[in-house]
Amino acid sequence: MRIVLLGAPGSGKGTQAKLLVEKYKIPQISTGDLLRAAVSAGTELGRRAKAAMDAGQLVSDDIVLGMIQDRLSQPDAKNGFILDGFPRSNPQAQALDSMLARLGQPLQLALLVDVDTSELMKRLTGRRTCKNCGQMYNVYFSPPKVSGKCDKCSGELMQRSDDNEATIGKRLEVYEQQTAPLISYYRMQNKLRRVAGVGSMQDIAREIANVIEQHIHPLSALKPAVTPAAPPAAKPRLVAQNKTAPAPQAGTGTAAGARVTLATHAGAGAKKAAPKKKVATKKKAVAKKAAPKKAAAKAAPKKKAAAKKKAVAKKKAAPKTAVRAVAKKKAATKKKVLVKKKAVVKKKTAVKKAATKKVVRKGARGRR
Ligand code: AP5
Ligand code: MG
């Protein structure tokens, strides 16, 4: 699962990202956290970033994009990630698209945690974070049991240096000018979903999980993304702040990079195709089961027609048979009559013959 959490400072991106980490077991990648870690470690990168952070401005893209590129290429991010606080401008979003295209793992969802500006000041000025485990509290909304101490590890709670009213004001301004345009950027890609960020943190988390499971296939949300087997992709071209980064183009980069893109796309395609295949197999099985019935159903009208034809023929033939029978009967009767007639004639002839003989005999006797 590869998602971006969008939202104003204090909207709850960090809070929700931590809950998603627990649920989906993929890392939260927060540029703010990475920058703060660099500042407190006193690295060169941290020193360069600090001034912009204290002023509530965006840190330059060359720092942030390099950091993101390194973080995304770490093994735990191969199974997916939750980006929190990055991208923060159109050039950063375009650079991210290019980076992910080279890895063959495009972004799946941009989730906007929507909170009214009037709510944000109290959330940010009241925020306290455990120095030890990073657990977050809010003195107004979710205070610790013991003031200044973490409920989980008893670590010391601290307030972020940029959580003062002046810097918060600047951060909100920068958000409106540079980050809010990403809402339409992702809407245009049909990847934007909005969740109301007010109410209980658990309710918001449930709503986010619903959106994730509706928008991203449940299996791909839980299962690891396909890992490219090719060498790591080339570093993205670093862009100066506020300058337009190269437009996202799938398959750009080295030949190896292109192969990676294709291979992983094929993997993703296969993954997507798997449920389709299952459905197709099921359909086939159902069709197979239904086949004899279907054949019978198909044959039924033919059978019916044949029977009808036979019946009609029989009906047609019936009178012929009857005529034949009558004729037969007539013939028989005729024969009988004929025989009778013959018999009568024979008898008459016999009688006649006998009479003639008698006459002849009488004559003979008379002559004698
Ligand atoms: P970053 O650390 O990212 O700060 P942000 O964007 O200003 O956001 P926040 O972390 O202040 O707020 P959040 O939305 O995470 O809210 P949270 O969950 O903590 O960036 C800091 C600075 O680093 C930037 O100003 C910039 O200089 C630099 N930077 C970072 N990324 C950069 C980039 N990509 N490019 C350039 N520069 C970059 O919650 C806030 C409070 O609200 C907490 O107390 C919490 O307990 C409370 N809360 C949360 N949810 C609720 C709720 N539902 N009800 C009541 N309270 C709640
Ligand atoms: Mg945060």
CSV table of C-alpha atoms and ligand atoms in Angstrom, one decimal:
chain,number,residue,atom,x,y,z
A,1,MET,CA,0.0,0.0,0.0
A,2,ARG,CA,1.5,3.3,-1.1
A,3,ILE,CA,-0.3,6.4,0.2
A,4,VAL,CA,0.2,10.1,0.9
A,5,LEU,CA,-1.4,11.8,3.9
A,6,LEU,CA,-2.3,15.4,2.9
A,7,GLY,CA,-3.5,18.0,5.4
A,8,ALA,CA,-2.8,21.3,7.1
A,9,PRO,CA,-0.3,21.6,10.0
A,10,GLY,CA,-2.1,20.1,13.0
A,11,SER,CA,-4.8,18.2,11.0
A,12,GLY,CA,-3.6,14.9,12.5
A,13,LYS,CA,-1.4,13.4,9.8
A,14,GLY,CA,1.2,12.2,12.3
A,15,THR,CA,-1.4,10.9,14.7
A,16,GLN,CA,-3.2,8.9,11.9
A,17,ALA,CA,0.0,7.7,10.3
A,18,LYS,CA,1.0,6.0,13.5
A,19,LEU,CA,-2.3,4.2,13.7
A,20,LEU,CA,-2.0,3.1,10.1
A,21,VAL,CA,1.5,1.8,10.9
A,22,GLU,CA,0.1,-0.5,13.6
A,23,LYS,CA,-2.7,-1.7,11.4
A,24,TYR,CA,-0.9,-2.3,8.1
A,25,LYS,CA,2.7,-2.8,9.3
A,26,ILE,CA,4.3,-0.5,6.8
A,27,PRO,CA,6.5,2.5,7.7
A,28,GLN,CA,5.4,6.1,8.2
A,29,ILE,CA,7.8,8.4,6.3
A,30,SER,CA,7.5,11.9,7.8
A,31,THR,CA,9.8,14.5,6.3
A,32,GLY,CA,9.2,16.7,9.4
A,33,ASP,CA,10.4,13.9,11.7
A,34,LEU,CA,13.4,13.1,9.5
A,35,LEU,CA,14.3,16.8,9.4
A,36,ARG,CA,13.9,17.2,13.2
A,37,ALA,CA,16.1,14.2,13.7
A,38,ALA,CA,18.8,15.7,11.4
A,39,VAL,CA,18.5,19.0,13.3
A,40,SER,CA,18.9,17.4,16.7
A,41,ALA,CA,21.8,15.2,15.4
A,42,GLY,CA,23.5,18.4,14.3
A,43,THR,CA,24.2,17.1,10.8
A,44,GLU,CA,25.1,19.4,7.9
A,45,LEU,CA,21.7,18.7,6.4
A,46,GLY,CA,20.0,19.5,9.8
A,47,ARG,CA,21.9,22.8,10.0
A,48,ARG,CA,20.8,23.8,6.5
A,49,ALA,CA,17.2,22.9,7.3
A,50,LYS,CA,16.8,24.5,10.7
A,51,ALA,CA,16.4,28.1,9.6
A,52,ALA,CA,13.6,27.3,7.2
A,53,MET,CA,11.8,25.2,9.8
A,54,ASP,CA,12.0,27.8,12.5
A,55,ALA,CA,10.6,30.4,10.1
A,56,GLY,CA,7.7,28.1,9.2
A,57,GLN,CA,8.9,27.9,5.6
A,58,LEU,CA,9.5,24.9,3.4
A,59,VAL,CA,13.0,23.4,3.5
A,60,SER,CA,14.6,23.4,0.0
A,61,ASP,CA,13.7,20.5,-2.4
A,62,ASP,CA,17.3,19.4,-2.9
A,63,ILE,CA,17.5,18.5,0.8
A,64,VAL,CA,14.0,17.0,1.0
A,65,LEU,CA,14.0,15.0,-2.2
A,66,GLY,CA,17.4,13.5,-1.5
A,67,MET,CA,16.2,12.5,1.9
A,68,ILE,CA,13.0,10.9,0.5
A,69,GLN,CA,14.9,9.0,-2.2
A,70,ASP,CA,17.2,7.5,0.5
A,71,ARG,CA,14.3,6.6,2.7
A,72,LEU,CA,12.1,5.0,0.0
A,73,SER,CA,15.0,2.8,-1.1
A,74,GLN,CA,15.3,1.2,2.4
A,75,PRO,CA,14.1,-2.4,2.6
A,76,ASP,CA,11.1,-1.7,4.9
A,77,ALA,CA,9.6,0.6,2.3
A,78,LYS,CA,9.5,-2.1,-0.4
A,79,ASN,CA,6.2,-3.4,1.2
A,80,GLY,CA,4.6,0.0,1.0
A,81,PHE,CA,4.6,3.3,2.9
A,82,ILE,CA,2.6,6.1,4.4
A,83,LEU,CA,4.0,9.5,3.4
A,84,ASP,CA,3.3,12.1,6.0
A,85,GLY,CA,4.2,15.8,5.2
A,86,PHE,CA,5.6,14.9,1.8
A,87,PRO,CA,5.0,16.1,-0.9
A,88,ARG,CA,4.3,19.6,0.1
A,89,SER,CA,4.3,21.4,-3.3
A,90,ASN,CA,3.6,20.6,-7.0
A,91,PRO,CA,7.3,20.2,-7.8
A,92,GLN,CA,7.7,17.7,-4.9
A,93,ALA,CA,4.6,15.8,-6.1
A,94,GLN,CA,5.9,15.5,-9.6
A,95,ALA,CA,9.3,14.4,-8.4
A,96,LEU,CA,7.7,11.8,-6.2
A,97,ASP,CA,5.7,10.5,-9.2
A,98,SER,CA,8.9,10.2,-11.2
A,99,MET,CA,10.7,8.4,-8.4
A,100,LEU,CA,7.9,5.9,-7.9
A,101,ALA,CA,7.5,5.3,-11.6
A,102,ARG,CA,11.2,4.4,-11.8
A,103,LEU,CA,10.6,1.9,-8.9
A,104,GLY,CA,7.5,0.6,-10.7
A,105,GLN,CA,5.5,1.4,-7.5
A,106,PRO,CA,3.1,4.3,-8.3
A,107,LEU,CA,1.2,6.0,-5.6
A,108,GLN,CA,-2.2,4.5,-4.9
A,109,LEU,CA,-4.0,7.0,-2.8
A,110,ALA,CA,-3.7,10.6,-1.5
A,111,LEU,CA,-5.8,11.0,1.6
A,112,LEU,CA,-6.7,14.5,2.7
A,113,VAL,CA,-7.3,14.8,6.4
A,114,ASP,CA,-9.6,17.8,6.4
A,115,VAL,CA,-9.8,20.1,9.5
A,116,ASP,CA,-11.1,23.6,9.7
A,117,THR,CA,-8.3,26.2,10.2
A,118,SER,CA,-10.0,27.6,13.4
A,119,GLU,CA,-9.3,24.2,15.1
A,120,LEU,CA,-5.6,24.0,14.2
A,121,MET,CA,-4.1,26.7,16.4
A,122,LYS,CA,-5.3,25.0,19.6
A,123,ARG,CA,-4.1,21.6,18.4
A,124,LEU,CA,-0.7,22.9,17.5
A,125,THR,CA,0.0,25.1,20.6
A,126,GLY,CA,-1.3,22.3,22.8
A,127,ARG,CA,0.8,19.5,21.2
A,128,ARG,CA,3.4,17.8,23.4
A,129,THR,CA,5.6,14.9,22.2
A,130,CYS,CA,7.6,12.3,24.2
A,131,LYS,CA,11.3,12.8,23.7
A,132,ASN,CA,11.9,9.1,24.3
A,133,CYS,CA,9.2,7.2,22.3
A,134,GLY,CA,7.5,10.0,20.2
A,135,GLN,CA,4.0,9.4,21.7
A,136,MET,CA,1.9,12.5,21.1
A,137,TYR,CA,-0.3,14.3,23.6
A,138,ASN,CA,-2.4,17.5,23.6
A,139,VAL,CA,-2.8,19.6,26.7
A,140,TYR,CA,-6.3,20.5,25.6
A,141,PHE,CA,-7.6,17.3,24.0
A,142,SER,CA,-5.6,14.4,25.2
A,143,PRO,CA,-3.4,15.4,28.1
A,144,PRO,CA,-1.0,12.9,29.8
A,145,LYS,CA,-2.0,11.5,33.2
A,146,VAL,CA,1.0,13.2,34.8
A,147,SER,CA,1.8,16.6,33.4
A,148,GLY,CA,5.0,16.6,31.4
A,149,LYS,CA,5.4,12.8,31.6
A,150,CYS,CA,4.7,10.2,29.0
A,151,ASP,CA,2.0,7.7,30.0
A,152,LYS,CA,3.8,4.9,28.1
A,153,CYS,CA,7.4,5.2,29.1
A,154,SER,CA,7.5,8.1,31.6
A,155,GLY,CA,9.8,10.0,29.2
A,156,GLU,CA,9.9,13.7,29.2
A,157,LEU,CA,7.4,15.6,27.1
A,158,MET,CA,8.6,18.5,25.0
A,159,GLN,CA,7.0,21.2,22.8
A,160,ARG,CA,8.2,21.6,19.2
A,161,SER,CA,10.1,24.8,18.6
A,162,ASP,CA,7.8,25.6,15.6
A,163,ASP,CA,4.6,25.2,17.7
A,164,ASN,CA,4.4,28.8,18.6
A,165,GLU,CA,1.7,31.1,17.4
A,166,ALA,CA,3.9,33.2,15.0
A,167,THR,CA,5.5,30.2,13.3
A,168,ILE,CA,2.1,28.3,13.2
A,169,GLY,CA,0.6,31.3,11.4
A,170,LYS,CA,3.4,31.2,8.8
A,171,ARG,CA,3.1,27.4,8.4
A,172,LEU,CA,-0.7,27.7,7.8
A,173,GLU,CA,0.0,30.4,5.2
A,174,VAL,CA,2.6,28.3,3.4
A,175,TYR,CA,0.2,25.4,3.5
A,176,GLU,CA,-2.5,27.4,1.7
A,177,GLN,CA,-0.1,28.7,-0.9
A,178,GLN,CA,2.1,25.7,-1.7
A,179,THR,CA,0.5,22.5,-0.4
A,180,ALA,CA,-3.2,23.0,-0.8
A,181,PRO,CA,-2.8,23.0,-4.7
A,182,LEU,CA,-1.9,19.3,-4.3
A,183,ILE,CA,-5.6,18.6,-3.6
A,184,SER,CA,-6.4,19.3,-7.3
A,185,TYR,CA,-3.1,17.7,-8.4
A,186,TYR,CA,-4.2,14.3,-6.9
A,187,ARG,CA,-7.9,14.9,-7.8
A,188,MET,CA,-6.8,15.1,-11.5
A,189,GLN,CA,-5.1,11.7,-11.1
A,190,ASN,CA,-8.2,10.3,-9.5
A,191,LYS,CA,-6.2,9.4,-6.4
A,192,LEU,CA,-7.7,11.9,-3.9
A,193,ARG,CA,-10.0,10.9,-1.1
A,194,ARG,CA,-11.1,13.2,1.7
A,195,VAL,CA,-11.7,12.2,5.3
A,196,ALA,CA,-13.1,14.6,8.0
A,197,GLY,CA,-10.3,15.0,10.6
A,198,VAL,CA,-12.5,16.0,13.5
A,199,GLY,CA,-13.9,13.8,16.2
A,200,SER,CA,-12.3,10.9,18.0
A,201,MET,CA,-8.9,9.8,16.6
A,202,GLN,CA,-10.1,6.2,16.5
A,203,ASP,CA,-13.2,7.1,14.5
A,204,ILE,CA,-11.1,9.0,12.0
A,205,ALA,CA,-8.7,6.0,11.8
A,206,ARG,CA,-11.6,3.7,11.1
A,207,GLU,CA,-12.9,6.0,8.4
A,208,ILE,CA,-9.4,6.1,6.8
A,209,ALA,CA,-9.2,2.3,6.9
A,210,ASN,CA,-12.6,2.2,5.1
A,211,VAL,CA,-11.4,4.5,2.4
A,212,ILE,CA,-8.2,2.5,2.0
A,213,GLU,CA,-10.0,-0.8,1.7
A,214,GLN,CA,-12.5,0.7,-0.7
A,215,HIS,CA,-10.0,2.4,-2.9
A,216,ILE,CA,-7.0,0.0,-2.7
A,217,HIS,CA,-7.7,-3.7,-3.2
A,218,PRO,CA,-7.9,-5.2,0.3
A,219,LEU,CA,-5.2,-7.7,-0.6
A,220,SER,CA,-2.8,-5.2,-2.0
A,221,ALA,CA,-3.3,-3.1,1.1
A,222,LEU,CA,-2.1,-5.9,3.3
A,223,LYS,CA,0.3,-7.8,1.1
A,224,PRO,CA,3.7,-6.5,0.2
A,225,ALA,CA,4.1,-4.7,-3.1
A,226,VAL,CA,6.1,-6.3,-5.8
A,227,THR,CA,9.8,-5.8,-5.2
A,228,PRO,CA,11.9,-4.9,-8.2
A,229,ALA,CA,14.7,-7.4,-8.8
A,230,ALA,CA,16.9,-4.9,-10.8
A,231,PRO,CA,19.6,-2.5,-9.4
A,232,PRO,CA,18.4,0.6,-7.5
A,233,ALA,CA,16.9,3.3,-9.7
A,234,ALA,CA,18.9,6.3,-10.6
A,235,LYS,CA,18.6,9.3,-8.2
A,236,PRO,CA,15.9,11.7,-9.2
A,237,ARG,CA,17.0,15.0,-10.7
A,238,LEU,CA,17.0,17.3,-7.8
A,239,VAL,CA,15.0,20.5,-8.4
A,240,ALA,CA,15.5,23.9,-6.9
A,241,GLN,CA,12.7,25.1,-4.6
A,242,ASN,CA,9.6,26.4,-6.5
A,243,LYS,CA,11.0,25.4,-9.8
A,244,THR,CA,9.0,22.9,-11.9
A,245,ALA,CA,10.3,19.3,-11.7
A,246,PRO,CA,10.2,17.0,-14.7
A,247,ALA,CA,6.7,15.8,-15.4
A,248,PRO,CA,6.0,12.3,-14.2
A,249,GLN,CA,6.6,9.8,-16.9
A,250,ALA,CA,6.4,6.1,-16.4
A,251,GLY,CA,9.4,4.2,-17.7
A,252,THR,CA,11.8,7.1,-17.8
A,253,GLY,CA,15.4,6.6,-16.7
A,254,THR,CA,18.1,4.1,-17.6
A,255,ALA,CA,17.4,1.0,-19.7
A,256,ALA,CA,17.7,-1.0,-16.5
A,257,GLY,CA,15.3,1.4,-14.8
A,258,ALA,CA,12.9,0.9,-17.7
A,259,ARG,CA,13.1,-2.9,-17.3
A,260,VAL,CA,12.4,-2.5,-13.6
A,261,THR,CA,9.4,-0.5,-14.4
A,262,LEU,CA,8.1,-3.0,-16.9
A,263,ALA,CA,8.8,-6.0,-14.7
A,264,THR,CA,7.2,-4.6,-11.7
A,265,HIS,CA,4.3,-3.3,-13.7
A,266,ALA,CA,3.8,-6.8,-15.0
A,267,GLY,CA,3.9,-8.0,-11.4
A,268,ALA,CA,1.4,-5.5,-10.4
A,269,GLY,CA,-0.7,-6.4,-13.4
A,270,ALA,CA,-0.5,-10.0,-12.5
A,271,LYS,CA,-1.6,-9.2,-9.0
A,272,LYS,CA,-4.5,-7.2,-10.3
A,273,ALA,CA,-5.3,-9.9,-12.8
A,274,ALA,CA,-5.3,-12.6,-10.1
A,275,PRO,CA,-8.8,-11.9,-8.8
A,276,LYS,CA,-10.0,-11.5,-12.4
A,277,LYS,CA,-8.5,-14.9,-13.2
A,278,LYS,CA,-10.3,-16.3,-10.1
A,279,VAL,CA,-13.6,-14.8,-11.3
A,280,ALA,CA,-13.0,-16.2,-14.8
A,281,THR,CA,-12.3,-19.7,-13.4
A,282,LYS,CA,-15.4,-19.5,-11.2
A,283,LYS,CA,-17.4,-18.4,-14.2
A,284,LYS,CA,-16.0,-21.3,-16.3
A,285,ALA,CA,-16.9,-23.8,-13.5
A,286,VAL,CA,-20.4,-22.4,-13.3
A,287,ALA,CA,-20.7,-22.5,-17.1
A,288,LYS,CA,-19.5,-26.1,-17.1
A,289,LYS,CA,-22.0,-27.0,-14.4
A,290,ALA,CA,-24.7,-25.3,-16.3
A,291,ALA,CA,-23.6,-26.8,-19.7
A,292,PRO,CA,-25.8,-29.9,-19.7
A,293,LYS,CA,-28.8,-27.9,-18.6
A,294,LYS,CA,-28.0,-25.3,-21.2
A,295,ALA,CA,-27.6,-28.0,-23.9
A,296,ALA,CA,-30.9,-29.6,-22.7
A,297,ALA,CA,-32.5,-26.2,-22.7
A,298,LYS,CA,-31.1,-25.6,-26.2
A,299,ALA,CA,-32.3,-29.0,-27.4
A,300,ALA,CA,-35.7,-28.8,-25.8
A,301,PRO,CA,-37.4,-26.6,-28.4
A,302,LYS,CA,-35.9,-28.9,-31.2
A,303,LYS,CA,-37.2,-31.9,-29.4
A,304,LYS,CA,-40.6,-30.3,-29.0
A,305,ALA,CA,-40.7,-29.3,-32.6
A,306,ALA,CA,-39.8,-32.8,-33.7
A,307,ALA,CA,-42.6,-34.3,-31.5
A,308,LYS,CA,-45.0,-31.8,-32.9
A,309,LYS,CA,-44.1,-32.7,-36.4
A,310,LYS,CA,-44.5,-36.4,-35.6
A,311,ALA,CA,-47.9,-35.7,-34.0
A,312,VAL,CA,-49.0,-33.6,-37.0
A,313,ALA,CA,-47.8,-36.4,-39.4
A,314,LYS,CA,-49.6,-38.9,-37.3
A,315,LYS,CA,-52.7,-36.8,-37.4
A,316,LYS,CA,-52.3,-36.4,-41.1
A,317,ALA,CA,-51.6,-40.1,-41.6
A,318,ALA,CA,-54.6,-41.0,-39.4
A,319,PRO,CA,-57.3,-40.4,-42.0
A,320,LYS,CA,-55.3,-42.2,-44.6
A,321,THR,CA,-55.1,-45.2,-42.3
A,322,ALA,CA,-58.8,-45.0,-41.6
A,323,VAL,CA,-59.6,-44.8,-45.3
A,324,ARG,CA,-57.3,-47.7,-45.9
A,325,ALA,CA,-59.2,-49.6,-43.2
A,326,VAL,CA,-62.6,-48.8,-44.6
A,327,ALA,CA,-61.4,-49.7,-48.0
A,328,LYS,CA,-60.0,-53.0,-46.6
A,329,LYS,CA,-63.3,-53.6,-44.9
A,330,LYS,CA,-65.2,-52.7,-48.1
A,331,ALA,CA,-63.0,-55.0,-50.1
A,332,ALA,CA,-63.6,-57.8,-47.5
A,333,THR,CA,-67.3,-57.2,-47.7
A,334,LYS,CA,-67.2,-57.2,-51.5
A,335,LYS,CA,-65.2,-60.4,-51.4
A,336,LYS,CA,-67.7,-61.9,-49.0
A,337,VAL,CA,-70.6,-60.8,-51.2
A,338,LEU,CA,-68.9,-62.1,-54.2
A,339,VAL,CA,-68.2,-65.5,-52.6
A,340,LYS,CA,-71.9,-65.6,-51.5
A,341,LYS,CA,-73.0,-64.7,-55.0
A,342,LYS,CA,-70.8,-67.3,-56.4
A,343,ALA,CA,-72.1,-69.8,-54.0
A,344,VAL,CA,-75.7,-68.8,-54.9
A,345,VAL,CA,-74.9,-69.1,-58.6
A,346,LYS,CA,-73.2,-72.4,-58.0
A,347,LYS,CA,-76.2,-73.6,-56.1
A,348,LYS,CA,-78.6,-72.4,-58.8
A,349,THR,CA,-76.5,-74.0,-61.5
A,350,ALA,CA,-76.4,-77.2,-59.5
A,351,VAL,CA,-80.1,-77.1,-59.0
A,352,LYS,CA,-80.6,-76.3,-62.7
A,353,LYS,CA,-78.2,-79.1,-63.7
A,354,ALA,CA,-80.0,-81.5,-61.4
A,355,ALA,CA,-83.4,-80.4,-62.9
A,356,THR,CA,-82.0,-80.9,-66.4
A,357,LYS,CA,-80.6,-84.3,-65.5
A,358,LYS,CA,-84.0,-85.2,-64.1
A,359,VAL,CA,-85.8,-84.0,-67.2
A,360,VAL,CA,-83.3,-86.0,-69.4
A,361,ARG,CA,-83.7,-89.0,-67.2
A,362,LYS,CA,-87.6,-88.7,-67.4
A,363,GLY,CA,-87.4,-88.3,-71.2
A,364,ALA,CA,-85.2,-91.3,-71.5
A,365,ARG,CA,-87.5,-93.4,-69.4
A,366,GLY,CA,-90.5,-92.2,-71.6
A,367,ARG,CA,-88.6,-93.1,-74.8
A,368,ARG,CA,-87.9,-96.5,-73.3
B,1,AP5,P1,5.8,18.7,9.8
B,1,AP5,O1,6.5,18.0,11.0
B,1,AP5,O2,5.4,17.9,8.7
B,1,AP5,O3,4.7,19.6,10.4
B,1,AP5,P2,3.2,20.0,9.8
B,1,AP5,O4,3.0,19.6,8.4
B,1,AP5,O5,3.1,21.4,10.1
B,1,AP5,O6,2.3,19.1,10.5
B,1,AP5,P3,2.2,18.8,12.0
B,1,AP5,O7,3.2,17.7,12.2
B,1,AP5,O8,2.4,20.0,12.8
B,1,AP5,O9,0.7,18.3,12.1
B,1,AP5,P4,0.1,16.9,11.9
B,1,AP5,O10,-0.9,17.0,10.8
B,1,AP5,O11,1.1,15.8,11.8
B,1,AP5,O12,-0.7,16.8,13.3
B,1,AP5,P5,-0.5,15.8,14.5
B,1,AP5,O13,-1.0,14.5,14.2
B,1,AP5,O14,0.9,16.0,15.1
B,1,AP5,O15,6.8,19.8,9.2
B,1,AP5,C1,7.5,20.6,10.1
B,1,AP5,C2,8.4,21.6,9.2
B,1,AP5,O16,9.4,20.8,8.6
B,1,AP5,C3,7.7,22.3,8.1
B,1,AP5,O17,7.1,23.5,8.6
B,1,AP5,C4,8.8,22.6,7.1
B,1,AP5,O18,9.7,23.6,7.5
B,1,AP5,C5,9.6,21.3,7.2
B,1,AP5,N1,9.2,20.3,6.3
B,1,AP5,C6,8.6,19.1,6.5
B,1,AP5,N2,8.3,18.4,5.4
B,1,AP5,C7,8.7,19.2,4.4
B,1,AP5,C8,8.7,19.1,3.0
B,1,AP5,N3,8.2,18.0,2.4
B,1,AP5,N4,9.2,20.0,2.2
B,1,AP5,C9,9.8,21.1,2.8
B,1,AP5,N5,9.8,21.3,4.1
B,1,AP5,C10,9.3,20.4,4.9
B,1,AP5,O19,-1.5,16.5,15.5
B,1,AP5,C11,-1.4,17.8,16.0
B,1,AP5,C12,-2.0,17.9,17.4
B,1,AP5,O20,-3.4,17.6,17.3
B,1,AP5,C13,-1.5,16.8,18.4
B,1,AP5,O21,-1.4,17.3,19.7
B,1,AP5,C14,-2.5,15.7,18.4
B,1,AP5,O22,-2.6,15.0,19.6
B,1,AP5,C15,-3.8,16.5,18.2
B,1,AP5,N6,-4.8,15.8,17.4
B,1,AP5,C16,-4.7,15.0,16.4
B,1,AP5,N7,-5.9,14.5,16.0
B,1,AP5,C17,-6.8,15.0,16.8
B,1,AP5,C18,-8.2,14.9,16.9
B,1,AP5,N8,-8.9,14.2,16.1
B,1,AP5,N9,-8.9,15.6,17.8
B,1,AP5,C19,-8.2,16.4,18.7
B,1,AP5,N10,-6.8,16.6,18.7
B,1,AP5,C20,-6.1,15.9,17.7
B,2,MG,MG,3.2,15.7,11.8
